[in-house]
PDB file of C-alpha atoms in Angstrom:
ATOM      1  CA  MET A  14      -9.685  16.660  -7.762  1.00  0.00           C
ATOM      2  CA  ALA A  15      -6.290  15.638  -6.458  1.00  0.00           C
ATOM      3  CA  ARG A  16      -4.985  12.234  -5.589  1.00  0.00           C
ATOM      4  CA  VAL A  17      -2.964  11.335  -2.558  1.00  0.00           C
ATOM      5  CA  VAL A  18      -1.713   7.960  -1.372  1.00  0.00           C
ATOM      6  CA  VAL A  19      -1.016   7.140   2.272  1.00  0.00           C
ATOM      7  CA  GLU A  20       1.084   4.031   2.851  1.00  0.00           C
ATOM      8  CA  VAL A  21       1.128   2.528   6.314  1.00  0.00           C
ATOM      9  CA  MET A  22       3.539  -0.227   7.415  1.00  0.00           C
ATOM     10  CA  PRO A  23       4.327  -1.868  10.735  1.00  0.00           C
ATOM     11  CA  LYS A  24       7.543  -0.425  12.217  1.00  0.00           C
ATOM     12  CA  PRO A  25      10.608  -2.602  11.612  1.00  0.00           C
ATOM     13  CA  GLU A  26      10.929  -3.470  15.311  1.00  0.00           C
ATOM     14  CA  ILE A  27       7.291  -4.578  15.521  1.00  0.00           C
ATOM     15  CA  LEU A  28       6.323  -8.205  14.887  1.00  0.00           C
ATOM     16  CA  ASP A  29       4.034  -8.601  11.898  1.00  0.00           C
ATOM     17  CA  PRO A  30       1.938 -11.754  12.275  1.00  0.00           C
ATOM     18  CA  GLN A  31       0.040 -11.165   8.995  1.00  0.00           C
ATOM     19  CA  GLY A  32       3.293 -10.797   7.100  1.00  0.00           C
ATOM     20  CA  LYS A  33       4.703 -13.896   8.799  1.00  0.00           C
ATOM     21  CA  ALA A  34       1.627 -15.877   7.779  1.00  0.00           C
ATOM     22  CA  VAL A  35       1.979 -14.717   4.167  1.00  0.00           C
ATOM     23  CA  THR A  36       5.708 -15.536   4.185  1.00  0.00           C
ATOM     24  CA  GLY A  37       4.911 -19.057   5.408  1.00  0.00           C
ATOM     25  CA  ALA A  38       2.126 -19.545   2.883  1.00  0.00           C
ATOM     26  CA  LEU A  39       4.382 -18.420   0.010  1.00  0.00           C
ATOM     27  CA  ALA A  40       7.064 -20.921   1.076  1.00  0.00           C
ATOM     28  CA  ARG A  41       4.487 -23.715   1.204  1.00  0.00           C
ATOM     29  CA  LEU A  42       3.316 -22.773  -2.313  1.00  0.00           C
ATOM     30  CA  GLY A  43       6.903 -23.095  -3.555  1.00  0.00           C
ATOM     31  CA  PHE A  44       7.804 -19.397  -3.611  1.00  0.00           C
ATOM     32  CA  ASP A  45      11.006 -19.609  -1.570  1.00  0.00           C
ATOM     33  CA  GLY A  46      13.307 -16.923  -0.277  1.00  0.00           C
ATOM     34  CA  ILE A  47      10.675 -14.198   0.021  1.00  0.00           C
ATOM     35  CA  ALA A  48      10.092 -12.397   3.329  1.00  0.00           C
ATOM     36  CA  VAL A  49       6.894 -10.361   3.452  1.00  0.00           C
ATOM     37  CA  ARG A  50       5.664  -7.557   5.639  1.00  0.00           C
ATOM     38  CA  GLN A  51       2.063  -6.500   5.256  1.00  0.00           C
ATOM     39  CA  GLY A  52       0.692  -3.002   5.582  1.00  0.00           C
ATOM     40  CA  LYS A  53      -2.096  -0.828   4.309  1.00  0.00           C
ATOM     41  CA  ARG A  54      -2.522   1.445   1.332  1.00  0.00           C
ATOM     42  CA  PHE A  55      -5.066   4.242   1.281  1.00  0.00           C
ATOM     43  CA  GLU A  56      -5.995   5.984  -1.965  1.00  0.00           C
ATOM     44  CA  LEU A  57      -7.490   9.414  -1.265  1.00  0.00           C
ATOM     45  CA  GLU A  58      -9.463  11.534  -3.713  1.00  0.00           C
ATOM     46  CA  VAL A  59      -9.296  15.063  -2.402  1.00  0.00           C
ATOM     47  CA  ASP A  60     -11.783  17.716  -3.515  1.00  0.00           C
ATOM     48  CA  GLY A  61     -10.357  20.965  -4.819  1.00  0.00           C
ATOM     49  CA  GLU A  62      -6.758  21.966  -5.164  1.00  0.00           C
ATOM     50  CA  LEU A  63      -3.927  20.382  -3.224  1.00  0.00           C
ATOM     51  CA  THR A  64      -2.591  23.320  -1.228  1.00  0.00           C
ATOM     52  CA  ALA A  65       0.123  23.006   1.404  1.00  0.00           C
ATOM     53  CA  GLU A  66      -2.547  23.283   4.138  1.00  0.00           C
ATOM     54  CA  ARG A  67      -4.532  20.503   2.520  1.00  0.00           C
ATOM     55  CA  ILE A  68      -1.481  18.226   2.548  1.00  0.00           C
ATOM     56  CA  ASP A  69      -0.842  19.149   6.181  1.00  0.00           C
ATOM     57  CA  ALA A  70      -4.430  18.199   6.988  1.00  0.00           C
ATOM     58  CA  ILE A  71      -3.965  14.837   5.257  1.00  0.00           C
ATOM     59  CA  HIS A  72      -0.796  14.285   7.289  1.00  0.00           C
ATOM     60  CA  GLN A  73      -2.761  14.956  10.424  1.00  0.00           C
ATOM     61  CA  ALA A  74      -5.556  12.654   9.271  1.00  0.00           C
ATOM     62  CA  ALA A  75      -3.017   9.906   8.595  1.00  0.00           C
ATOM     63  CA  GLU A  76      -1.488  10.387  12.016  1.00  0.00           C
ATOM     64  CA  THR A  77      -4.783  10.363  13.904  1.00  0.00           C
ATOM     65  CA  LEU A  78      -6.862   7.874  11.950  1.00  0.00           C
ATOM     66  CA  LEU A  79      -5.065   5.956   9.223  1.00  0.00           C
ATOM     67  CA  ALA A  80      -1.942   4.894  11.117  1.00  0.00           C
ATOM     68  CA  ASN A  81      -1.308   3.882  14.700  1.00  0.00           C
ATOM     69  CA  THR A  82       1.994   5.681  15.119  1.00  0.00           C
ATOM     70  CA  VAL A  83       2.933   3.637  18.181  1.00  0.00           C
ATOM     71  CA  ILE A  84       3.436   0.567  16.003  1.00  0.00           C
ATOM     72  CA  GLU A  85       3.222   1.862  12.431  1.00  0.00           C
ATOM     73  CA  THR A  86       5.034   4.311  10.169  1.00  0.00           C
ATOM     74  CA  PHE A  87       3.417   6.053   7.238  1.00  0.00           C
ATOM     75  CA  VAL A  88       4.288   8.138   4.214  1.00  0.00           C
ATOM     76  CA  VAL A  89       2.080  10.513   2.239  1.00  0.00           C
ATOM     77  CA  HIS A  90       2.578  10.768  -1.527  1.00  0.00           C
ATOM     78  CA  VAL A  91       0.894  12.888  -4.128  1.00  0.00           C
ATOM     79  CA  ALA A  92      -0.061  10.410  -6.853  1.00  0.00           C
ATOM     80  CA  ASP A  93      -0.721  10.635 -10.570  1.00  0.00           C
ATOM     81  CA  GLU A  94      -2.208   7.208 -10.872  1.00  0.00           C
ATOM     82  CA  PHE A  95      -4.012   4.786  -8.645  1.00  0.00           C
ATOM     83  CA  VAL A  96      -3.423   1.025  -8.754  1.00  0.00           C
ATOM     84  CA  ALA A  97      -6.484   0.293 -10.892  1.00  0.00           C
ATOM     85  CA  GLU A  98      -5.245   2.497 -13.760  1.00  0.00           C
ATOM     86  CA  GLU A  99      -1.693   1.287 -13.509  1.00  0.00           C
ATOM     87  CA  ALA A 100      -2.894  -2.311 -13.604  1.00  0.00           C
ATOM     88  CA  SER A 101      -5.144  -1.700 -16.607  1.00  0.00           C
ATOM     89  CA  GLU A 102      -2.230  -0.152 -18.478  1.00  0.00           C
ATOM     90  CA  GLY A 103      -0.380  -3.396 -17.908  1.00  0.00           C
ATOM     91  CA  ALA A 104       2.351  -1.480 -16.121  1.00  0.00           C
ATOM     92  CA  SER A 105       2.222  -4.064 -13.392  1.00  0.00           C
ATOM     93  CA  ALA A 106       5.911  -4.934 -13.411  1.00  0.00           C
TER      94      ALA A 106
ATOM     95  CA  MET B   1      18.687  -8.914  -1.534  1.00  0.00           C
ATOM     96  CA  ALA B   2      16.126  -7.197  -3.709  1.00  0.00           C
ATOM     97  CA  ARG B   3      13.021  -5.325  -2.718  1.00  0.00           C
ATOM     98  CA  VAL B   4       9.664  -5.595  -4.364  1.00  0.00           C
ATOM     99  CA  VAL B   5       6.365  -3.974  -3.443  1.00  0.00           C
ATOM    100  CA  VAL B   6       2.980  -5.458  -4.298  1.00  0.00           C
ATOM    101  CA  GLU B   7       0.051  -3.051  -4.025  1.00  0.00           C
ATOM    102  CA  VAL B   8      -3.444  -4.497  -3.919  1.00  0.00           C
ATOM    103  CA  MET B   9      -6.614  -2.419  -4.224  1.00  0.00           C
ATOM    104  CA  PRO B  10     -10.303  -3.254  -4.563  1.00  0.00           C
ATOM    105  CA  LYS B  11     -11.427  -2.903  -8.200  1.00  0.00           C
ATOM    106  CA  PRO B  12     -13.209   0.399  -8.944  1.00  0.00           C
ATOM    107  CA  GLU B  13     -16.554  -1.333  -9.511  1.00  0.00           C
ATOM    108  CA  ILE B  14     -16.338  -3.164  -6.175  1.00  0.00           C
ATOM    109  CA  LEU B  15     -17.796  -1.629  -3.020  1.00  0.00           C
ATOM    110  CA  ASP B  16     -15.187  -0.969  -0.381  1.00  0.00           C
ATOM    111  CA  PRO B  17     -16.793  -0.985   3.076  1.00  0.00           C
ATOM    112  CA  GLN B  18     -13.478  -0.356   4.869  1.00  0.00           C
ATOM    113  CA  GLY B  19     -12.785   2.665   2.708  1.00  0.00           C
ATOM    114  CA  LYS B  20     -16.337   3.918   3.217  1.00  0.00           C
ATOM    115  CA  ALA B  21     -15.911   3.630   6.984  1.00  0.00           C
ATOM    116  CA  VAL B  22     -12.638   5.576   6.844  1.00  0.00           C
ATOM    117  CA  THR B  23     -14.232   8.231   4.611  1.00  0.00           C
ATOM    118  CA  GLY B  24     -17.059   8.653   7.131  1.00  0.00           C
ATOM    119  CA  ALA B  25     -14.687   8.775  10.091  1.00  0.00           C
ATOM    120  CA  LEU B  26     -12.534  11.437   8.398  1.00  0.00           C
ATOM    121  CA  ALA B  27     -15.607  13.593   7.754  1.00  0.00           C
ATOM    122  CA  ARG B  28     -16.674  13.255  11.401  1.00  0.00           C
ATOM    123  CA  LEU B  29     -13.174  14.323  12.495  1.00  0.00           C
ATOM    124  CA  GLY B  30     -13.475  17.441  10.354  1.00  0.00           C
ATOM    125  CA  PHE B  31     -11.441  16.290   7.369  1.00  0.00           C
ATOM    126  CA  ASP B  32     -13.987  17.042   4.663  1.00  0.00           C
ATOM    127  CA  GLY B  33     -13.945  16.365   0.951  1.00  0.00           C
ATOM    128  CA  ILE B  34     -11.756  13.278   1.097  1.00  0.00           C
ATOM    129  CA  ALA B  35     -12.926   9.971  -0.406  1.00  0.00           C
ATOM    130  CA  VAL B  36     -10.865   6.971   0.643  1.00  0.00           C
ATOM    131  CA  ARG B  37     -10.405   3.501  -0.749  1.00  0.00           C
ATOM    132  CA  GLN B  38      -8.436   1.027   1.338  1.00  0.00           C
ATOM    133  CA  GLY B  39      -6.155  -1.673   0.061  1.00  0.00           C
ATOM    134  CA  LYS B  40      -3.086  -3.611   1.044  1.00  0.00           C
ATOM    135  CA  ARG B  41       0.619  -3.063   0.642  1.00  0.00           C
ATOM    136  CA  PHE B  42       3.096  -5.935   0.761  1.00  0.00           C
ATOM    137  CA  GLU B  43       6.812  -5.273   1.111  1.00  0.00           C
ATOM    138  CA  LEU B  44       8.827  -8.259  -0.119  1.00  0.00           C
ATOM    139  CA  GLU B  45      12.488  -8.921   0.575  1.00  0.00           C
ATOM    140  CA  VAL B  46      13.633 -11.330  -2.084  1.00  0.00           C
ATOM    141  CA  ASP B  47      16.805 -13.410  -1.662  1.00  0.00           C
ATOM    142  CA  GLY B  48      19.351 -13.247  -4.456  1.00  0.00           C
ATOM    143  CA  GLU B  49      19.177 -11.330  -7.671  1.00  0.00           C
ATOM    144  CA  LEU B  50      15.974 -10.073  -9.212  1.00  0.00           C
ATOM    145  CA  THR B  51      15.913 -11.909 -12.522  1.00  0.00           C
ATOM    146  CA  ALA B  52      12.987 -11.767 -14.948  1.00  0.00           C
ATOM    147  CA  GLU B  53      11.930 -15.254 -13.809  1.00  0.00           C
ATOM    148  CA  ARG B  54      11.974 -14.116 -10.199  1.00  0.00           C
ATOM    149  CA  ILE B  55       9.694 -11.182 -11.022  1.00  0.00           C
ATOM    150  CA  ASP B  56       7.416 -13.544 -12.945  1.00  0.00           C
ATOM    151  CA  ALA B  57       7.243 -15.783  -9.887  1.00  0.00           C
ATOM    152  CA  ILE B  58       6.340 -12.811  -7.696  1.00  0.00           C
ATOM    153  CA  HIS B  59       3.602 -11.888 -10.176  1.00  0.00           C
ATOM    154  CA  GLN B  60       2.270 -15.404  -9.904  1.00  0.00           C
ATOM    155  CA  ALA B  61       2.483 -15.280  -6.118  1.00  0.00           C
ATOM    156  CA  ALA B  62       0.589 -11.989  -6.084  1.00  0.00           C
ATOM    157  CA  GLU B  63      -2.076 -13.455  -8.336  1.00  0.00           C
ATOM    158  CA  THR B  64      -2.550 -16.646  -6.333  1.00  0.00           C
ATOM    159  CA  LEU B  65      -2.042 -15.506  -2.767  1.00  0.00           C
ATOM    160  CA  LEU B  66      -1.717 -11.753  -2.220  1.00  0.00           C
ATOM    161  CA  ALA B  67      -4.643 -10.547  -4.315  1.00  0.00           C
ATOM    162  CA  ASN B  68      -8.098 -11.932  -4.979  1.00  0.00           C
ATOM    163  CA  THR B  69      -8.240 -11.035  -8.659  1.00  0.00           C
ATOM    164  CA  VAL B  70     -12.024 -11.426  -8.784  1.00  0.00           C
ATOM    165  CA  ILE B  71     -12.434  -8.291  -6.696  1.00  0.00           C
ATOM    166  CA  GLU B  72      -8.945  -6.769  -6.518  1.00  0.00           C
ATOM    167  CA  THR B  73      -6.301  -5.400  -8.859  1.00  0.00           C
ATOM    168  CA  PHE B  74      -2.606  -5.368  -8.064  1.00  0.00           C
ATOM    169  CA  VAL B  75       0.640  -3.904  -9.308  1.00  0.00           C
ATOM    170  CA  VAL B  76       4.179  -5.136  -8.718  1.00  0.00           C
ATOM    171  CA  HIS B  77       6.982  -2.587  -8.347  1.00  0.00           C
ATOM    172  CA  VAL B  78      10.680  -2.987  -7.820  1.00  0.00           C
ATOM    173  CA  ALA B  79      11.447  -0.666  -4.897  1.00  0.00           C
ATOM    174  CA  ASP B  80      14.512   1.174  -3.674  1.00  0.00           C
ATOM    175  CA  GLU B  81      13.065   2.095  -0.342  1.00  0.00           C
ATOM    176  CA  PHE B  82      10.449   0.729   1.995  1.00  0.00           C
ATOM    177  CA  VAL B  83       8.053   2.942   3.948  1.00  0.00           C
ATOM    178  CA  ALA B  84      10.067   2.773   7.181  1.00  0.00           C
ATOM    179  CA  GLU B  85      13.171   4.303   5.561  1.00  0.00           C
ATOM    180  CA  GLU B  86      11.217   6.903   3.657  1.00  0.00           C
ATOM    181  CA  ALA B  87       9.443   7.933   6.831  1.00  0.00           C
ATOM    182  CA  SER B  88      12.673   8.164   8.824  1.00  0.00           C
ATOM    183  CA  GLU B  89      14.157  10.406   6.141  1.00  0.00           C
ATOM    184  CA  GLY B  90      11.238  12.707   6.700  1.00  0.00           C
ATOM    185  CA  ALA B  91      10.312  12.317   3.048  1.00  0.00           C
ATOM    186  CA  SER B  92       6.742  11.759   4.116  1.00  0.00           C
ATOM    187  CA  ALA B  93       5.185  14.452   1.980  1.00  0.00           C
TER     188      ALA B  93
END
């Protein structure tokens, strides 16, 4: 069982209405001077070993399904830990 | 200008219908043996220096606005690079 993370973000030249809304909400809550862009995070549990072909397939999957490459960029990372474990270790800073 | 990333994922014990839908779609496209959970990624550009108080404030912001801590966990990372730069460097594997 291998773990892979795909991170998808709107391209810099693309407007990000969700991020703008969050930025505005943060300012209204008193958190000033923070500009936010919002994207997606996918945590993948992959059966079997993580061969080069398997990573290529995940790349292809990210390109066809997880990201819309017209307006989004993505990166694929092999991961040791997922957010839930990191958070429970208190390594959240 | 400092950069901080907040990653938000559904807690392990919480059903994740979005992730389930993606898992099913991947299988139908021929990408077998991949289980997906979907969460959110926030890229924050923070004005000024990143003091301990500033990071505390971002933690608080994540807890109140970015994550629903009843059903989601989050981690806060200080980041060197955002996804767009990583992707353009071709460091996407």
